[in-house]
GROMACS .gro file of C-alpha atoms in nm:
model
  335
    1MET     CA    1  -8.274  -5.137  -2.135
    2SER     CA    2  -7.946  -4.998  -2.001
    3LYS     CA    3  -7.798  -4.695  -2.174
    4LEU     CA    4  -7.524  -4.798  -2.415
    5VAL     CA    5  -7.176  -4.683  -2.313
    6HIS     CA    6  -6.898  -4.610  -2.564
    7LEU     CA    7  -6.543  -4.605  -2.429
    8CYS     CA    8  -6.258  -4.477  -2.646
    9SER     CA    9  -5.899  -4.591  -2.607
   10ASP     CA   10  -5.805  -4.322  -2.354
   11GLU     CA   11  -6.108  -4.400  -2.138
   12VAL     CA   12  -6.031  -4.773  -2.147
   13THR     CA   13  -5.674  -4.704  -2.036
   14ARG     CA   14  -5.796  -4.484  -1.749
   15HIS     CA   15  -6.036  -4.751  -1.622
   16LEU     CA   16  -5.809  -5.054  -1.654
   17PRO     CA   17  -5.776  -5.223  -1.313
   18PRO     CA   18  -5.447  -5.246  -1.122
   19PHE     CA   19  -5.222  -5.538  -1.207
   20SER     CA   20  -5.316  -5.742  -0.898
   21VAL     CA   21  -5.690  -5.714  -0.969
   22LEU     CA   22  -5.652  -5.817  -1.332
   23TYR     CA   23  -5.406  -6.094  -1.241
   24ASN     CA   24  -5.647  -6.252  -0.991
   25ALA     CA   25  -5.947  -6.213  -1.221
   26LEU     CA   26  -5.773  -6.379  -1.516
   27ARG     CA   27  -5.632  -6.650  -1.291
   28ASP     CA   28  -5.986  -6.740  -1.187
   29THR     CA   29  -6.105  -6.718  -1.547
   30MET     CA   30  -5.842  -6.959  -1.677
   31VAL     CA   31  -5.929  -7.212  -1.407
   32GLU     CA   32  -6.298  -7.173  -1.496
   33TYR     CA   33  -6.223  -7.219  -1.865
   34CYS     CA   34  -5.966  -7.500  -1.855
   35VAL     CA   35  -6.059  -7.693  -1.541
   36LYS     CA   36  -6.420  -7.626  -1.448
   37ARG     CA   37  -6.535  -7.590  -1.811
   38SER     CA   38  -6.784  -7.322  -1.706
   39VAL     CA   39  -6.679  -7.067  -1.969
   40VAL     CA   40  -6.836  -7.102  -2.312
   41GLN     CA   41  -6.634  -7.003  -2.616
   42PRO     CA   42  -6.548  -7.161  -2.951
   43VAL     CA   43  -6.205  -7.186  -3.106
   44ARG     CA   44  -6.179  -6.857  -3.293
   45GLN     CA   45  -6.241  -6.835  -3.663
   46GLN     CA   46  -6.011  -6.641  -3.890
   47LEU     CA   47  -6.179  -6.519  -4.208
   48TYR     CA   48  -5.939  -6.415  -4.484
   49VAL     CA   49  -6.015  -6.135  -4.728
   50PRO     CA   50  -5.989  -6.305  -5.070
   51GLY     CA   51  -5.651  -6.264  -5.237
   52THR     CA   52  -5.485  -6.118  -4.924
   53THR     CA   53  -5.348  -6.216  -4.584
   54ASP     CA   54  -5.588  -5.968  -4.419
   55ARG     CA   55  -5.809  -6.130  -4.157
   56PHE     CA   56  -6.143  -6.064  -3.988
   57ILE     CA   57  -6.147  -6.244  -3.652
   58PRO     CA   58  -6.462  -6.268  -3.435
   59MET     CA   59  -6.399  -6.389  -3.076
   60PRO     CA   60  -6.714  -6.449  -2.863
   61ALA     CA   61  -6.734  -6.583  -2.506
   62ILE     CA   62  -6.987  -6.629  -2.224
   63VAL     CA   63  -6.855  -6.591  -1.867
   64ALA     CA   64  -7.165  -6.675  -1.666
   65SER     CA   65  -6.991  -6.643  -1.328
   66ARG     CA   66  -6.963  -6.269  -1.395
   67GLY     CA   67  -7.306  -6.238  -1.551
   68VAL     CA   68  -7.168  -6.120  -1.885
   69MET     CA   69  -7.094  -6.228  -2.237
   70GLY     CA   70  -6.923  -6.048  -2.517
   71ILE     CA   71  -6.737  -6.049  -2.842
   72LYS     CA   72  -6.413  -5.898  -2.961
   73VAL     CA   73  -6.378  -5.838  -3.332
   74VAL     CA   74  -6.022  -5.799  -3.458
   75CYS     CA   75  -5.925  -5.681  -3.805
   76ALA     CA   76  -5.568  -5.781  -3.885
   77VAL     CA   77  -5.486  -5.592  -4.202
   78PRO     CA   78  -5.119  -5.619  -4.308
   79SER     CA   79  -5.209  -5.451  -4.638
   80ASN     CA   80  -5.259  -5.125  -4.445
   81THR     CA   81  -4.881  -5.098  -4.410
   82GLY     CA   82  -4.768  -4.792  -4.600
   83LYS     CA   83  -5.122  -4.649  -4.618
   84GLY     CA   84  -5.099  -4.458  -4.293
   85LEU     CA   85  -5.359  -4.689  -4.138
   86PRO     CA   86  -5.327  -4.928  -3.840
   87THR     CA   87  -5.257  -5.291  -3.924
   88HIS     CA   88  -5.460  -5.408  -3.623
   89LEU     CA   89  -5.799  -5.272  -3.522
   90GLY     CA   90  -6.035  -5.414  -3.264
   91MET     CA   91  -6.359  -5.350  -3.078
   92ILE     CA   92  -6.523  -5.528  -2.784
   93GLN     CA   93  -6.896  -5.542  -2.716
   94LEU     CA   94  -7.007  -5.640  -2.364
   95TYR     CA   95  -7.355  -5.780  -2.293
   96LYS     CA   96  -7.562  -5.885  -1.994
   97LEU     CA   97  -7.674  -6.247  -2.001
   98THR     CA   98  -8.020  -6.107  -2.078
   99GLY     CA   99  -7.884  -5.991  -2.412
  100GLU     CA  100  -7.875  -5.621  -2.324
  101LEU     CA  101  -7.575  -5.446  -2.479
  102LEU     CA  102  -7.391  -5.266  -2.199
  103CYS     CA  103  -7.085  -5.122  -2.360
  104GLN     CA  104  -6.856  -5.118  -2.658
  105MET     CA  105  -6.495  -5.020  -2.623
  106ASP     CA  106  -6.166  -5.003  -2.806
  107ALA     CA  107  -5.978  -5.333  -2.776
  108GLU     CA  108  -5.613  -5.232  -2.816
  109GLU     CA  109  -5.517  -5.167  -2.454
  110ILE     CA  110  -5.732  -5.452  -2.323
  111THR     CA  111  -5.561  -5.695  -2.563
  112ALA     CA  112  -5.217  -5.569  -2.464
  113LYS     CA  113  -5.274  -5.598  -2.091
  114ARG     CA  114  -5.470  -5.925  -2.076
  115THR     CA  115  -5.215  -6.098  -2.302
  116ALA     CA  116  -4.925  -5.990  -2.083
  117VAL     CA  117  -5.104  -6.079  -1.760
  118CYS     CA  118  -5.178  -6.428  -1.894
  119SER     CA  119  -4.808  -6.466  -1.975
  120ALA     CA  120  -4.733  -6.345  -1.623
  121LEU     CA  121  -4.964  -6.613  -1.481
  122ALA     CA  122  -4.773  -6.879  -1.671
  123THR     CA  123  -4.435  -6.730  -1.579
  124LYS     CA  124  -4.520  -6.719  -1.209
  125SER     CA  125  -4.617  -7.088  -1.218
  126LEU     CA  126  -4.346  -7.221  -1.448
  127ALA     CA  127  -4.035  -7.001  -1.419
  128ARG     CA  128  -3.776  -7.026  -1.145
  129PRO     CA  129  -3.879  -6.798  -0.856
  130ASP     CA  130  -3.526  -6.657  -0.840
  131SER     CA  131  -3.528  -6.549  -1.208
  132LYS     CA  132  -3.316  -6.238  -1.260
  133ILE     CA  133  -3.277  -6.183  -1.635
  134LEU     CA  134  -3.568  -6.118  -1.872
  135ALA     CA  135  -3.513  -6.121  -2.250
  136ILE     CA  136  -3.774  -5.953  -2.470
  137LEU     CA  137  -3.763  -6.033  -2.843
  138GLY     CA  138  -3.964  -5.755  -3.003
  139ALA     CA  139  -4.011  -5.387  -2.922
  140GLY     CA  140  -4.376  -5.310  -2.983
  141VAL     CA  141  -4.692  -5.289  -2.774
  142GLN     CA  142  -4.662  -5.643  -2.639
  143ALA     CA  143  -4.298  -5.590  -2.547
  144ARG     CA  144  -4.400  -5.297  -2.326
  145SER     CA  145  -4.693  -5.478  -2.168
  146HIS     CA  146  -4.488  -5.792  -2.096
  147ILE     CA  147  -4.214  -5.590  -1.929
  148TRP     CA  148  -4.482  -5.419  -1.719
  149ALA     CA  149  -4.649  -5.747  -1.617
  150ILE     CA  150  -4.351  -5.973  -1.548
  151ASN     CA  151  -4.167  -5.701  -1.362
  152GLN     CA  152  -4.455  -5.704  -1.111
  153LEU     CA  153  -4.379  -6.063  -1.007
  154PHE     CA  154  -4.001  -6.103  -1.006
  155GLU     CA  155  -3.708  -5.915  -0.855
  156LEU     CA  156  -3.529  -5.878  -1.185
  157ASP     CA  157  -3.177  -5.741  -1.226
  158GLU     CA  158  -3.177  -5.690  -1.601
  159ILE     CA  159  -3.422  -5.661  -1.890
  160ARG     CA  160  -3.277  -5.703  -2.239
  161VAL     CA  161  -3.452  -5.599  -2.559
  162TRP     CA  162  -3.384  -5.721  -2.912
  163ASN     CA  163  -3.563  -5.617  -3.227
  164ARG     CA  164  -3.506  -5.681  -3.597
  165ASN     CA  165  -3.468  -5.306  -3.629
  166PRO     CA  166  -3.196  -5.232  -3.369
  167GLN     CA  167  -3.303  -4.868  -3.334
  168ARG     CA  168  -3.645  -4.974  -3.205
  169ALA     CA  169  -3.478  -5.172  -2.925
  170VAL     CA  170  -3.261  -4.870  -2.842
  171ASP     CA  171  -3.568  -4.644  -2.840
  172LEU     CA  172  -3.762  -4.876  -2.609
  173VAL     CA  173  -3.471  -4.901  -2.365
  174GLN     CA  174  -3.439  -4.523  -2.364
  175GLU     CA  175  -3.813  -4.493  -2.295
  176LEU     CA  176  -3.786  -4.739  -2.005
  177ASN     CA  177  -3.488  -4.553  -1.859
  178ASN     CA  178  -3.665  -4.219  -1.891
  179ASN     CA  179  -3.969  -4.349  -1.705
  180LYS     CA  180  -3.799  -4.530  -1.418
  181SER     CA  181  -3.779  -4.380  -1.072
  182GLU     CA  182  -3.456  -4.272  -0.903
  183THR     CA  183  -3.476  -4.575  -0.673
  184ASN     CA  184  -3.518  -4.819  -0.963
  185LYS     CA  185  -3.180  -4.988  -1.016
  186MET     CA  186  -3.298  -5.205  -1.306
  187LEU     CA  187  -3.052  -5.243  -1.593
  188TYR     CA  188  -3.221  -5.207  -1.932
  189SER     CA  189  -3.005  -5.325  -2.222
  190PRO     CA  190  -3.061  -5.306  -2.600
  191CYS     CA  191  -2.913  -5.607  -2.778
  192ASN     CA  192  -2.787  -5.642  -3.133
  193THR     CA  193  -2.844  -6.017  -3.157
  194ILE     CA  194  -3.081  -6.278  -3.018
  195GLU     CA  195  -2.778  -6.463  -2.881
  196GLU     CA  196  -2.682  -6.156  -2.679
  197ALA     CA  197  -3.037  -6.103  -2.550
  198CYS     CA  198  -3.092  -6.464  -2.445
  199ASP     CA  199  -2.748  -6.539  -2.300
  200ASN     CA  200  -2.818  -6.694  -1.956
  201ALA     CA  201  -3.170  -6.542  -1.959
  202ASP     CA  202  -3.412  -6.695  -1.708
  203ILE     CA  203  -3.728  -6.575  -1.885
  204ILE     CA  204  -3.766  -6.516  -2.259
  205CYS     CA  205  -4.068  -6.355  -2.428
  206THR     CA  206  -4.109  -6.368  -2.806
  207VAL     CA  207  -4.345  -6.085  -2.899
  208THR     CA  208  -4.264  -6.034  -3.266
  209SER     CA  209  -4.447  -6.030  -3.597
  210SER     CA  210  -4.209  -6.293  -3.733
  211VAL     CA  211  -4.328  -6.540  -3.996
  212ASN     CA  212  -4.027  -6.771  -3.962
  213PRO     CA  213  -3.857  -6.906  -3.646
  214ILE     CA  214  -3.616  -6.676  -3.466
  215LEU     CA  215  -3.561  -6.863  -3.136
  216PHE     CA  216  -3.374  -7.195  -3.136
  217ASN     CA  217  -3.249  -7.448  -2.885
  218ARG     CA  218  -2.900  -7.295  -2.877
  219HIS     CA  219  -3.043  -6.969  -2.741
  220VAL     CA  220  -3.209  -7.117  -2.432
  221LYS     CA  221  -3.040  -7.240  -2.116
  222PRO     CA  222  -3.172  -7.539  -1.914
  223GLY     CA  223  -3.429  -7.430  -1.659
  224ALA     CA  224  -3.543  -7.123  -1.854
  225HIS     CA  225  -3.904  -7.030  -1.920
  226ILE     CA  226  -4.033  -6.900  -2.256
  227ASN     CA  227  -4.355  -6.714  -2.338
  228VAL     CA  228  -4.432  -6.748  -2.709
  229VAL     CA  229  -4.679  -6.475  -2.800
  230GLY     CA  230  -4.629  -6.328  -3.145
  231ALA     CA  231  -4.722  -6.602  -3.393
  232SER     CA  232  -5.100  -6.652  -3.386
  233SER     CA  233  -5.176  -6.837  -3.708
  234PRO     CA  234  -5.083  -7.179  -3.852
  235THR     CA  235  -4.857  -7.016  -4.110
  236THR     CA  236  -4.644  -6.804  -3.874
  237ARG     CA  237  -4.374  -6.909  -3.629
  238GLU     CA  238  -4.129  -6.776  -3.373
  239VAL     CA  239  -3.970  -7.099  -3.243
  240GLY     CA  240  -3.758  -7.356  -3.428
  241ASP     CA  241  -3.830  -7.729  -3.444
  242ASP     CA  242  -3.517  -7.816  -3.245
  243LEU     CA  243  -3.658  -7.626  -2.947
  244MET     CA  244  -4.025  -7.724  -2.988
  245LEU     CA  245  -3.928  -8.093  -3.012
  246ASN     CA  246  -3.657  -8.094  -2.744
  247VAL     CA  247  -3.742  -8.375  -2.501
  248ASN     CA  248  -3.657  -8.143  -2.211
  249VAL     CA  249  -3.913  -7.882  -2.320
  250ILE     CA  250  -4.254  -7.884  -2.152
  251VAL     CA  251  -4.509  -7.714  -2.378
  252VAL     CA  252  -4.812  -7.554  -2.211
  253ALA     CA  253  -5.089  -7.363  -2.391
  254ASP     CA  254  -5.363  -7.125  -2.290
  255CYS     CA  255  -5.599  -7.359  -2.481
  256MET     CA  256  -5.475  -7.696  -2.605
  257LYS     CA  257  -5.743  -7.730  -2.872
  258ALA     CA  258  -5.677  -7.384  -3.012
  259ALA     CA  259  -5.300  -7.429  -3.012
  260LYS     CA  260  -5.329  -7.750  -3.213
  261LEU     CA  261  -5.528  -7.562  -3.477
  262GLU     CA  262  -5.392  -7.206  -3.469
  263SER     CA  263  -5.031  -7.208  -3.350
  264GLY     CA  264  -4.781  -7.242  -3.634
  265ASP     CA  265  -4.514  -7.335  -3.379
  266VAL     CA  266  -4.723  -7.634  -3.270
  267VAL     CA  267  -4.887  -7.723  -3.603
  268GLN     CA  268  -4.571  -7.714  -3.815
  269SER     CA  269  -4.339  -7.881  -3.564
  270GLY     CA  270  -4.584  -8.149  -3.449
  271ALA     CA  271  -4.489  -8.075  -3.088
  272THR     CA  272  -4.688  -8.233  -2.807
  273ILE     CA  273  -4.867  -7.998  -2.568
  274ARG     CA  274  -4.841  -8.129  -2.212
  275THR     CA  275  -5.133  -7.938  -2.061
  276ASP     CA  276  -5.312  -7.604  -2.049
  277ILE     CA  277  -5.238  -7.314  -1.819
  278GLY     CA  278  -5.559  -7.349  -1.619
  279HIS     CA  279  -5.447  -7.686  -1.485
  280VAL     CA  280  -5.102  -7.548  -1.407
  281ILE     CA  281  -5.224  -7.254  -1.203
  282ASN     CA  282  -5.502  -7.447  -1.027
  283SER     CA  283  -5.366  -7.467  -0.675
  284PRO     CA  284  -5.196  -7.797  -0.584
  285THR     CA  285  -5.365  -7.762  -0.245
  286SER     CA  286  -5.706  -7.721  -0.403
  287HIS     CA  287  -5.976  -7.967  -0.301
  288ASP     CA  288  -6.170  -7.893  -0.619
  289PRO     CA  289  -6.288  -8.233  -0.753
  290SER     CA  290  -6.223  -8.112  -1.109
  291ARG     CA  291  -5.849  -8.080  -1.039
  292ASP     CA  292  -5.638  -8.334  -1.232
  293PRO     CA  293  -5.283  -8.365  -1.087
  294SER     CA  294  -5.174  -8.573  -1.387
  295ARG     CA  295  -5.205  -8.261  -1.604
  296GLU     CA  296  -4.974  -8.053  -1.387
  297PRO     CA  297  -4.619  -8.060  -1.531
  298SER     CA  298  -4.327  -8.158  -1.313
  299ARG     CA  299  -4.093  -7.879  -1.198
  300ASP     CA  300  -3.762  -8.041  -1.300
  301PRO     CA  301  -3.508  -7.755  -1.264
  302CYS     CA  302  -3.333  -7.863  -1.585
  303SER     CA  303  -3.650  -7.861  -1.796
  304ILE     CA  304  -3.738  -7.573  -2.024
  305THR     CA  305  -4.098  -7.460  -1.998
  306LEU     CA  306  -4.268  -7.301  -2.299
  307PHE     CA  307  -4.605  -7.128  -2.279
  308LYS     CA  308  -4.791  -7.074  -2.606
  309ASN     CA  309  -5.009  -6.768  -2.549
  310LEU     CA  310  -5.265  -6.729  -2.828
  311GLY     CA  311  -5.511  -6.513  -2.632
  312LEU     CA  312  -5.869  -6.606  -2.552
  313ALA     CA  313  -6.200  -6.427  -2.585
  314CYS     CA  314  -6.293  -6.496  -2.223
  315GLN     CA  315  -5.988  -6.293  -2.115
  316ASP     CA  316  -6.114  -6.001  -2.324
  317VAL     CA  317  -6.466  -6.025  -2.180
  318VAL     CA  318  -6.348  -6.038  -1.819
  319THR     CA  319  -6.106  -5.748  -1.866
  320ALA     CA  320  -6.373  -5.544  -2.046
  321HIS     CA  321  -6.615  -5.615  -1.761
  322LEU     CA  322  -6.366  -5.482  -1.506
  323VAL     CA  323  -6.318  -5.169  -1.717
  324TYR     CA  324  -6.694  -5.122  -1.744
  325GLN     CA  325  -6.743  -5.168  -1.368
  326SER     CA  326  -6.479  -4.904  -1.299
  327TYR     CA  327  -6.651  -4.665  -1.539
  328VAL     CA  328  -6.992  -4.719  -1.375
  329THR     CA  329  -6.847  -4.677  -1.023
  330GLU     CA  330  -6.680  -4.348  -1.120
  331LYS     CA  331  -6.998  -4.220  -1.282
  332GLU     CA  332  -7.211  -4.305  -0.978
  333THR     CA  333  -6.956  -4.143  -0.745
  334ASN     CA  334  -6.958  -3.819  -0.948
  335GLN     CA  335  -7.338  -3.790  -0.961
   0.00000   0.00000   0.00000
């Protein structure tokens, strides 16, 4: 049996693959999952601690094309607020298909990066290629990872940040300015209102912990693309009914079945999901017999596209596998 490897958060961060490697790997994974149906994973369960909103969330998946399977376990514990403890904790275990446990690793950075890269996949396929203004609603981990990912794919002129706590938006913008190179001419702007952040924005990302809708039809221009990331349970929302039910809005999900059960924005509004992201990113020139052109949304320039990104276990397993491979390669090189 292989020796079990334990990777802490810093080691996971060091072994994360470059953006292009992760982008291509997750692109292939979403096509395998949505189109080819070769990835095995259930819709995730969310087990609630009695009398609380704290959740224990197991997320297993088998990705046979990579010879691995795994499970991420997430503990979402809002009651830790004020106790000096994290509200989100997670661990990933990676196995061979033989059942041998290869590795267990901290899940925080993997979750941040794979979520943002999946949003980037959707944005590349659905947003206007000449998009110049990115609006980020939220200023936490996912705000940072989405700025990182989307900035890889578009020649943006401005990135705007809004947060319920205005100082957090100011702090994030200052951090971004401090870390940019002398040749980087990007304008980073903190915004006091959602209206200010979204004014004429080409791409909008909602990455908040909001329970009630914050983004409405009046905030979004025709032709814009939205990544809806923050609300991941049937009781939480980021987007208002007037936007979810707008006839000019094309709703796409990472998993249609999961979105109909887990996404409060979909469940509470009754919005129709047009297709899943795997069918969108499957190449129109592909000769794959599993390709279904009828599930690929039209690219009407006046339509608003909305991607509901819940996050999938197969994305965690594939990202963890890439991290593990990098670790093994480094270890063999240093021997």
